[in-house]
Short mmCIF file of C-alpha atoms in Angstrom, two decimals:
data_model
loop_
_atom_site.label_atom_id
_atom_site.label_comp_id
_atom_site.label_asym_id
_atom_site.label_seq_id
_atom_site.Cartn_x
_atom_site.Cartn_y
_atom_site.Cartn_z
CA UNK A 534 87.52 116.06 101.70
CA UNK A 535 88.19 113.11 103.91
CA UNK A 536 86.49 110.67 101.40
CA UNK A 537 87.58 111.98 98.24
CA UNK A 538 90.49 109.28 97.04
CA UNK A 539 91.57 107.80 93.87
CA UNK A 540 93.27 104.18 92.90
CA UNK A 541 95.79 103.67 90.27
CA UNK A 542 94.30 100.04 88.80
CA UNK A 543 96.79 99.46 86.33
CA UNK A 544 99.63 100.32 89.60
CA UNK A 545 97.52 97.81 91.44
CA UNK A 546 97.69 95.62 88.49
CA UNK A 547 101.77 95.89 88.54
CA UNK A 548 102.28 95.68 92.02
CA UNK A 549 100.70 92.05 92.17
CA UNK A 550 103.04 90.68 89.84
CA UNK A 551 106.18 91.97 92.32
CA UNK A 552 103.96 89.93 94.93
CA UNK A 553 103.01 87.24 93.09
CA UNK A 554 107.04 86.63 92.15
CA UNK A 555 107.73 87.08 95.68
CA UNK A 556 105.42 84.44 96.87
CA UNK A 557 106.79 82.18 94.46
CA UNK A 558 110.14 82.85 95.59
CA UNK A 559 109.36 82.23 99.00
CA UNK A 560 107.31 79.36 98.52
CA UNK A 561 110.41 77.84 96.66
CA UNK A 562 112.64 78.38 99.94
CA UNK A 563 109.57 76.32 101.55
CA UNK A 564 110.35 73.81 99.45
CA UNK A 565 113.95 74.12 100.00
CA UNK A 566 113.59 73.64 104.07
CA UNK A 567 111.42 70.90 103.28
CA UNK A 568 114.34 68.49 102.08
CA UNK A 569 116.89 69.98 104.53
CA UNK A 570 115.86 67.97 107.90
CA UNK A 571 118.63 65.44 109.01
CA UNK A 572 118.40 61.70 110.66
CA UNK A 573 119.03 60.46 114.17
CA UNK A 574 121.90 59.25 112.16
CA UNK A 575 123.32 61.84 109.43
CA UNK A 576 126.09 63.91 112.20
CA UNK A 577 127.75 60.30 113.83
CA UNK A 578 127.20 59.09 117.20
CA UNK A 579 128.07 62.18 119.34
CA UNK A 580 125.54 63.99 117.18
CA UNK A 581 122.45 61.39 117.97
CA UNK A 582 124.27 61.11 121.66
CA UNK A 583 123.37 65.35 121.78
CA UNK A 584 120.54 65.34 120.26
CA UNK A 585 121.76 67.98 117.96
CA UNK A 586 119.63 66.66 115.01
CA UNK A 587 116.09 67.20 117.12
CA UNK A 588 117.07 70.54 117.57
CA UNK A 589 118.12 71.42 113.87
CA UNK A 590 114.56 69.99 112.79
CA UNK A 591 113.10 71.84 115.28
CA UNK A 592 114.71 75.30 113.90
CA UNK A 593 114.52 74.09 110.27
CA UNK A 594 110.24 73.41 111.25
CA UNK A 595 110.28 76.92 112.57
CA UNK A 596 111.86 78.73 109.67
CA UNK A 597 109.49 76.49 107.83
CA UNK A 598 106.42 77.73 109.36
CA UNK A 599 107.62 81.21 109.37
CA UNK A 600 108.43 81.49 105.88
CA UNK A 601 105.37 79.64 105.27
CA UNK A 602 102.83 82.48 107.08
CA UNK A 603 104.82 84.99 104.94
CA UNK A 604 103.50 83.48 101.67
CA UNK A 605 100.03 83.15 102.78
CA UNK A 606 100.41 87.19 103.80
CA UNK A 607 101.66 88.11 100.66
CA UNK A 608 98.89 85.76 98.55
CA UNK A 609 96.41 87.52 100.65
CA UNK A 610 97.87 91.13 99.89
CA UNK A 611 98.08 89.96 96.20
CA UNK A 612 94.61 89.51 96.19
CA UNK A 613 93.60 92.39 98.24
CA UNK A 614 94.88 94.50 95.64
CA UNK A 615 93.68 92.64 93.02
CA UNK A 616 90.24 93.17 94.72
CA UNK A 617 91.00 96.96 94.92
CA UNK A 618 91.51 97.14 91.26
CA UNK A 619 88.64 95.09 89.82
CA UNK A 620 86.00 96.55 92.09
CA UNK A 621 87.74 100.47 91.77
CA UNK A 622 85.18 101.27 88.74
CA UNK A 623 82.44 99.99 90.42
CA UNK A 624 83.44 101.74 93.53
CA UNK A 625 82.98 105.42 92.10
CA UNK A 626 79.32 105.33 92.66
CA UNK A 627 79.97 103.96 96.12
CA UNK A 628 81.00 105.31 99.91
CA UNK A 629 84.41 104.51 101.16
CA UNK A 630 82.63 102.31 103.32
CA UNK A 631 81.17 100.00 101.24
CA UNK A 632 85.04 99.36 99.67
CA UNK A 633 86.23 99.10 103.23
CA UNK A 634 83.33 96.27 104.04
CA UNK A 635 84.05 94.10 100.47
CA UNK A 636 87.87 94.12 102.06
CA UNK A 637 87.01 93.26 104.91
CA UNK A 638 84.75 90.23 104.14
CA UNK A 639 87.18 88.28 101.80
CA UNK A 640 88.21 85.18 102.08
CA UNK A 641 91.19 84.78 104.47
#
């Protein structure tokens, strides 16, 4: 009983496209961050006396990089599905197991 289990492909299918948009949406705030640092210059001499520029690159480089990680997660869960669904029909004649090893041995 514990290795009976069955896959929706075409919900597989429909769910990639929801992560696929949402990748691109996030990639496009990426994008976004990328064009928002500031100059030593850009907030006036008590601004580049403070420092306060360093430290708004520094936060805008750290949303960056989060919101970068969170596309690569959700390209890699796009194509784990993906995977799911293409290989489902071959994995009827298959163990659990065998599914479980082709997931585990993608490309990261």
């Amino acid at each position: 009983m514990a290795d009976e289990y069955s896959v929706q492909r075409q919900s597989l299918r429909e769910a990639t496209k929801y992560l696929s948009t949402a990748s691109q949406s996030w990639r496009g705030i990426t994008n976004t961050l990328a064009n928002a640092k500031i100059g030593p210059d850009d907030l006036g001499v008590i601004g580049k006396m403070t420092n306060v520029f360093s430290k708004y690159n520094a936060g805008v480089d750290h949303a960056w990089q989060q919101i970068d990680q969170g596309v690569a997660n959700l390209d890699l869960m796009t194509y784990a599905l993906e995977l799911v669904a293409a290989n489902y029909g071959h994995a009827e004649h298959k163990s659990i197991d065998m599914l479980r090893d082709m997931l585990r041995d993608m490309p990261k």
